[in-house]
């Protein structure tokens, strides 16, 4: 397979799927409080997607080669969990930081976005700084997207900002093309060198979803076959948007009323 270029009509459909994914995060935000379980957050998001939005939650039963079918409708990655955390019956505690990752399918098209939440608004100084810097990394990556730029420009911008702040970039997982399929080409690395990789063209649609660790970059997989954690048990944060390359620059498809704004508006 190669990179699919979306037509204006397809872009319009991805705008809808993307906004709906963002709106799931808006909907769930008030429920992310001390004592709630991630299984309960999963159930609330599932019901909202299926019954209010008429969407299919893409993670449910998703089974890429070599993986068992994913058992839930969203991913919930807490503290030292990096990504793909599987919702369970443990309650969230005041001071936890948690990533909620939502992927909707609307009329056959995918929208993929994630945000960090500070449970009880009580994250540690380090946790807060990690969430803020990772959000800045996402938006510096987005700012590198325009026709003629290279894929490596995105990773370089993210890596520079993370490492300048004493954090490290997870290497094993990356952003991805997205459209009719959940994960398409290209792979969007969150590290690299300016000028490396393919040139961006209008109509390309992909995610940028940096995973940034407070400690070392190394990760491992839990026995559930899905949950990824930092090897050194340090905190990890992630933010994700789905973006389209336009004739003039970039359009973020997963914005919604409650999405935190670009910290570097132009
Ligand atoms: N939403 C994740 C991503 O950003 C993928 C999750 S796959 C799942 O690519 F099966 F764990 F849901
Ligand atoms: Co993604
Ligand atoms: Co995602």
Tab-separated table of C-alpha atoms and ligand atoms in Angstrom:
chain	number	residue	atom	x	y	z
A	1	UNK	CA	0.000	0.000	0.000
A	2	UNK	CA	0.990	3.580	-0.487
A	3	UNK	CA	-0.102	6.964	0.812
A	4	UNK	CA	-3.661	7.795	-0.212
A	5	UNK	CA	-4.395	11.377	-1.271
A	6	UNK	CA	-7.866	12.362	-0.122
A	7	UNK	CA	-10.215	14.291	-2.426
A	8	UNK	CA	-11.990	17.425	-1.153
A	9	UNK	CA	-15.147	15.317	-0.699
A	10	UNK	CA	-13.239	12.748	1.366
A	11	UNK	CA	-11.612	15.525	3.398
A	12	UNK	CA	-15.100	16.842	4.189
A	13	UNK	CA	-16.088	13.422	5.562
A	14	UNK	CA	-12.896	13.173	7.629
A	15	UNK	CA	-13.631	16.609	9.082
A	16	UNK	CA	-16.862	15.179	10.449
A	17	UNK	CA	-15.271	12.020	11.877
A	18	UNK	CA	-12.455	14.110	13.378
A	19	UNK	CA	-14.711	16.651	15.055
A	20	UNK	CA	-16.823	13.848	16.521
A	21	UNK	CA	-13.713	12.217	18.038
A	22	UNK	CA	-12.798	15.564	19.642
A	23	UNK	CA	-16.344	15.913	20.950
A	24	UNK	CA	-16.090	12.554	22.721
A	25	UNK	CA	-13.204	14.046	24.725
A	26	UNK	CA	-15.289	17.162	25.466
A	27	UNK	CA	-18.115	14.886	26.642
A	28	UNK	CA	-15.959	12.734	28.935
A	29	UNK	CA	-13.935	15.544	30.548
A	30	UNK	CA	-16.329	16.181	33.502
A	31	UNK	CA	-16.289	12.478	34.392
A	32	UNK	CA	-12.497	12.266	34.779
A	33	UNK	CA	-12.492	12.682	38.567
A	34	UNK	CA	-11.023	10.808	41.540
A	35	UNK	CA	-12.761	7.446	42.076
A	36	UNK	CA	-13.992	6.866	38.542
A	37	UNK	CA	-12.685	3.689	36.897
A	38	UNK	CA	-11.264	3.677	33.404
A	39	UNK	CA	-13.812	0.948	32.557
A	40	UNK	CA	-16.565	3.421	33.455
A	41	UNK	CA	-14.966	6.093	31.222
A	42	UNK	CA	-14.821	3.486	28.449
A	43	UNK	CA	-18.517	2.681	28.869
A	44	UNK	CA	-19.520	6.363	28.838
A	45	UNK	CA	-17.460	7.060	25.696
A	46	UNK	CA	-18.747	3.915	23.987
A	47	UNK	CA	-22.377	4.838	24.656
A	48	UNK	CA	-21.850	8.432	23.496
A	49	UNK	CA	-20.183	7.317	20.245
A	50	UNK	CA	-22.706	4.616	19.436
A	51	UNK	CA	-25.980	6.122	20.662
A	52	UNK	CA	-25.502	9.908	20.419
A	53	UNK	CA	-23.065	10.245	17.517
A	54	UNK	CA	-23.905	7.227	15.359
A	55	UNK	CA	-20.219	6.302	15.268
A	56	UNK	CA	-18.340	3.033	15.575
A	57	UNK	CA	-15.526	3.034	18.187
A	58	UNK	CA	-12.568	1.929	16.046
A	59	UNK	CA	-10.504	0.278	18.843
A	60	UNK	CA	-13.172	-2.292	19.779
A	61	UNK	CA	-12.009	-5.679	18.432
A	62	UNK	CA	-9.254	-3.972	16.412
A	63	UNK	CA	-6.670	-6.668	15.681
A	64	UNK	CA	-3.581	-5.675	13.727
A	65	UNK	CA	-1.301	-8.577	12.690
A	66	UNK	CA	0.279	-10.170	15.775
A	67	UNK	CA	-2.209	-8.636	18.237
A	68	UNK	CA	-5.209	-10.124	20.020
A	69	UNK	CA	-8.417	-8.166	19.336
A	70	UNK	CA	-8.459	-4.985	21.469
A	71	UNK	CA	-11.179	-5.558	24.100
A	72	UNK	CA	-12.441	-2.006	24.741
A	73	UNK	CA	-13.697	1.081	22.883
A	74	UNK	CA	-11.082	3.629	24.025
A	75	UNK	CA	-7.500	3.596	25.342
A	76	UNK	CA	-6.794	4.895	28.864
A	77	UNK	CA	-3.101	5.285	29.730
A	78	UNK	CA	-2.404	6.270	33.349
A	79	UNK	CA	0.854	7.739	34.772
A	80	UNK	CA	3.724	5.499	33.560
A	81	UNK	CA	1.511	3.891	30.920
A	82	UNK	CA	2.622	5.248	27.543
A	83	UNK	CA	-0.220	4.215	25.221
A	84	UNK	CA	-2.849	1.550	24.497
A	85	UNK	CA	-3.760	1.238	28.190
A	86	UNK	CA	-6.763	-1.082	28.477
A	87	UNK	CA	-9.628	0.277	30.624
A	88	UNK	CA	-10.111	-1.669	33.876
A	89	UNK	CA	-11.844	-1.548	37.266
A	90	UNK	CA	-9.131	0.366	39.162
A	91	UNK	CA	-10.363	3.805	40.262
A	92	UNK	CA	-8.373	6.868	39.230
A	93	UNK	CA	-6.722	8.689	42.142
A	94	UNK	CA	-6.274	12.402	42.796
A	95	UNK	CA	-2.949	13.366	41.183
A	96	UNK	CA	-2.993	10.740	38.416
A	97	UNK	CA	-2.352	11.908	34.866
A	98	UNK	CA	-4.295	9.997	32.227
A	99	UNK	CA	-4.436	9.982	28.444
A	100	UNK	CA	-7.786	9.199	26.833
A	101	UNK	CA	-7.429	8.184	23.175
A	102	UNK	CA	-10.561	8.195	21.023
A	103	UNK	CA	-10.931	6.894	17.481
A	104	UNK	CA	-14.333	7.190	15.813
A	105	UNK	CA	-15.544	5.740	12.518
A	106	UNK	CA	-18.280	7.835	10.882
A	107	UNK	CA	-19.628	6.802	7.473
A	108	UNK	CA	-16.504	4.666	6.969
A	109	UNK	CA	-13.971	7.425	7.793
A	110	UNK	CA	-11.738	7.584	10.883
A	111	UNK	CA	-10.947	10.416	13.298
A	112	UNK	CA	-8.230	9.890	15.940
A	113	UNK	CA	-7.379	12.214	18.837
A	114	UNK	CA	-6.186	12.063	22.431
A	115	UNK	CA	-5.721	14.432	25.365
A	116	UNK	CA	-4.188	14.366	28.832
A	117	UNK	CA	-6.270	14.900	31.973
A	118	UNK	CA	-5.087	15.742	35.484
A	119	UNK	CA	-7.299	13.833	37.924
A	120	UNK	CA	-8.672	16.175	40.587
A	121	UNK	CA	-6.544	18.891	38.957
A	122	UNK	CA	-3.796	17.658	41.264
A	123	UNK	CA	-0.908	16.476	39.085
A	124	UNK	CA	2.613	16.877	40.473
A	125	UNK	CA	4.753	19.780	39.237
A	126	UNK	CA	6.598	17.293	37.022
A	127	UNK	CA	3.365	15.731	35.729
A	128	UNK	CA	1.943	19.145	34.842
A	129	UNK	CA	5.138	20.196	33.075
A	130	UNK	CA	5.249	16.912	31.141
A	131	UNK	CA	1.651	17.369	29.969
A	132	UNK	CA	2.285	20.995	28.916
A	133	UNK	CA	5.555	20.297	27.102
A	134	UNK	CA	4.034	17.277	25.307
A	135	UNK	CA	1.092	19.433	24.164
A	136	UNK	CA	3.600	22.005	22.892
A	137	UNK	CA	5.444	19.172	21.073
A	138	UNK	CA	2.205	18.198	19.315
A	139	UNK	CA	1.600	21.760	18.126
A	140	UNK	CA	5.228	22.316	17.064
A	141	UNK	CA	4.835	19.135	14.985
A	142	UNK	CA	1.598	20.456	13.488
A	143	UNK	CA	3.287	23.790	12.683
A	144	UNK	CA	5.865	21.927	10.576
A	145	UNK	CA	3.152	20.567	8.245
A	146	UNK	CA	2.768	22.251	4.832
A	147	UNK	CA	3.137	21.225	1.184
A	148	UNK	CA	6.799	20.694	0.328
A	149	UNK	CA	7.870	20.160	3.935
A	150	UNK	CA	9.306	16.747	4.797
A	151	UNK	CA	7.935	14.197	7.232
A	152	UNK	CA	11.219	14.467	9.159
A	153	UNK	CA	10.554	18.148	9.857
A	154	UNK	CA	7.693	17.094	12.144
A	155	UNK	CA	9.772	14.639	14.159
A	156	UNK	CA	12.705	17.035	14.387
A	157	UNK	CA	10.515	19.804	15.843
A	158	UNK	CA	9.022	17.437	18.423
A	159	UNK	CA	12.317	15.839	19.455
A	160	UNK	CA	14.077	19.170	19.833
A	161	UNK	CA	11.421	20.574	22.167
A	162	UNK	CA	11.108	17.394	24.269
A	163	UNK	CA	14.857	16.964	24.742
A	164	UNK	CA	15.472	20.670	25.362
A	165	UNK	CA	13.172	20.239	28.354
A	166	UNK	CA	14.968	17.151	29.661
A	167	UNK	CA	12.355	14.649	28.420
A	168	UNK	CA	12.650	11.752	25.948
A	169	UNK	CA	10.693	10.679	22.857
A	170	UNK	CA	9.238	7.157	22.623
A	171	UNK	CA	10.561	5.507	19.438
A	172	UNK	CA	8.463	2.342	19.118
A	173	UNK	CA	5.135	4.011	18.281
A	174	UNK	CA	4.387	6.759	15.820
A	175	UNK	CA	1.697	8.771	14.086
A	176	UNK	CA	0.097	7.288	11.000
A	177	UNK	CA	-1.842	7.955	7.854
A	178	UNK	CA	-5.573	7.582	8.448
A	179	UNK	CA	-8.710	7.470	6.320
A	180	UNK	CA	-10.909	4.524	5.483
A	181	UNK	CA	-8.368	2.514	7.502
A	182	UNK	CA	-7.346	3.195	11.125
A	183	UNK	CA	-3.621	2.899	10.379
A	184	UNK	CA	-2.361	3.736	6.895
A	185	UNK	CA	0.941	4.859	5.453
A	186	UNK	CA	2.974	6.904	6.143
A	187	UNK	CA	4.508	6.363	9.569
A	188	UNK	CA	4.944	9.731	11.265
A	189	UNK	CA	7.970	9.506	13.564
A	190	UNK	CA	8.167	11.836	16.543
A	191	UNK	CA	11.956	12.159	16.248
A	192	UNK	CA	14.295	12.626	13.323
A	193	UNK	CA	16.089	15.135	11.132
A	194	UNK	CA	14.783	18.075	9.146
A	195	UNK	CA	14.634	17.236	5.431
A	196	UNK	CA	14.405	13.474	5.968
A	197	UNK	CA	11.507	11.399	4.676
A	198	UNK	CA	8.888	11.992	2.023
A	199	UNK	CA	7.657	15.398	0.911
A	200	UNK	CA	4.180	16.379	2.099
A	201	UNK	CA	1.454	16.987	-0.486
A	202	UNK	CA	-2.042	18.475	-0.250
A	203	UNK	CA	-4.615	15.769	0.499
A	204	UNK	CA	-2.382	13.705	2.769
A	205	UNK	CA	-4.067	13.045	6.119
A	206	UNK	CA	-2.224	11.647	9.120
A	207	UNK	CA	-2.000	11.790	12.896
A	208	UNK	CA	0.686	13.383	15.044
A	209	UNK	CA	0.700	11.819	18.515
A	210	UNK	CA	3.971	12.290	20.425
A	211	UNK	CA	4.571	10.079	23.465
A	212	UNK	CA	7.040	11.858	25.757
A	213	UNK	CA	8.619	10.338	28.881
A	214	UNK	CA	9.855	12.169	31.959
A	215	UNK	CA	12.668	9.587	32.232
A	216	UNK	CA	14.306	7.344	29.651
A	217	UNK	CA	12.711	6.572	26.263
A	218	UNK	CA	12.614	2.772	26.635
A	219	UNK	CA	9.222	1.072	26.890
A	220	UNK	CA	7.872	-2.428	27.509
A	221	UNK	CA	4.589	-4.230	26.898
A	222	UNK	CA	2.455	-5.624	29.715
A	223	UNK	CA	1.297	-9.284	29.631
A	224	UNK	CA	-2.154	-8.127	28.418
A	225	UNK	CA	-0.469	-7.773	25.013
A	226	UNK	CA	-1.570	-4.129	24.630
A	227	UNK	CA	-0.603	-1.782	27.456
A	228	UNK	CA	2.762	-0.062	26.902
A	229	UNK	CA	4.646	1.288	29.948
A	230	UNK	CA	7.927	3.100	30.488
A	231	UNK	CA	10.701	0.640	31.421
A	232	UNK	CA	11.932	2.936	34.204
A	233	UNK	CA	8.345	3.533	35.437
A	234	UNK	CA	8.718	7.269	34.807
A	235	UNK	CA	5.631	9.332	33.879
A	236	UNK	CA	4.607	9.496	30.227
A	237	UNK	CA	2.283	11.855	28.376
A	238	UNK	CA	0.694	11.914	24.913
A	239	UNK	CA	-1.515	14.243	22.856
A	240	UNK	CA	-2.889	13.476	19.396
A	241	UNK	CA	-4.577	15.265	16.516
A	242	UNK	CA	-5.507	14.153	13.006
A	243	UNK	CA	-4.293	16.714	10.442
A	244	UNK	CA	-4.673	17.306	6.715
A	245	UNK	CA	-2.052	18.855	4.448
A	246	UNK	CA	-3.795	21.704	2.568
A	247	UNK	CA	-2.681	23.821	-0.417
A	248	UNK	CA	-1.414	26.484	1.970
A	249	UNK	CA	-0.470	24.612	5.139
A	250	UNK	CA	-2.312	22.419	7.578
A	251	UNK	CA	-5.850	21.880	8.867
A	252	UNK	CA	-6.435	20.172	12.220
A	253	UNK	CA	-9.449	17.881	11.806
A	254	UNK	CA	-9.954	16.817	15.431
A	255	UNK	CA	-10.561	20.219	17.021
A	256	UNK	CA	-13.764	20.667	19.022
A	257	UNK	CA	-15.156	23.295	21.387
A	258	UNK	CA	-13.279	21.875	24.388
A	259	UNK	CA	-9.917	21.196	22.741
A	260	UNK	CA	-7.072	23.154	24.335
A	261	UNK	CA	-5.958	25.810	21.831
A	262	UNK	CA	-2.683	25.990	19.935
A	263	UNK	CA	-0.207	27.338	22.512
A	264	UNK	CA	1.706	29.115	19.714
A	265	UNK	CA	-0.979	30.953	17.724
A	266	UNK	CA	0.373	32.857	14.713
B	1	LIG	N1	-5.675	5.328	18.905
B	1	LIG	C1	-4.374	4.708	18.849
B	1	LIG	C2	-3.568	5.512	17.872
B	1	LIG	O1	-3.499	6.678	18.069
B	1	LIG	C3	-4.410	3.282	18.453
B	1	LIG	C4	-5.075	2.410	19.423
B	1	LIG	S1	-5.142	0.818	18.803
B	1	LIG	C5	-6.065	0.052	19.974
B	1	LIG	O2	-3.067	5.093	16.872
B	1	LIG	F1	-6.416	-1.055	19.470
B	1	LIG	F2	-5.352	-0.049	21.077
B	1	LIG	F3	-7.121	0.803	20.224
B	2	LIG	CO1	-3.347	7.500	16.152
B	3	LIG	CO1	-5.219	7.573	18.907
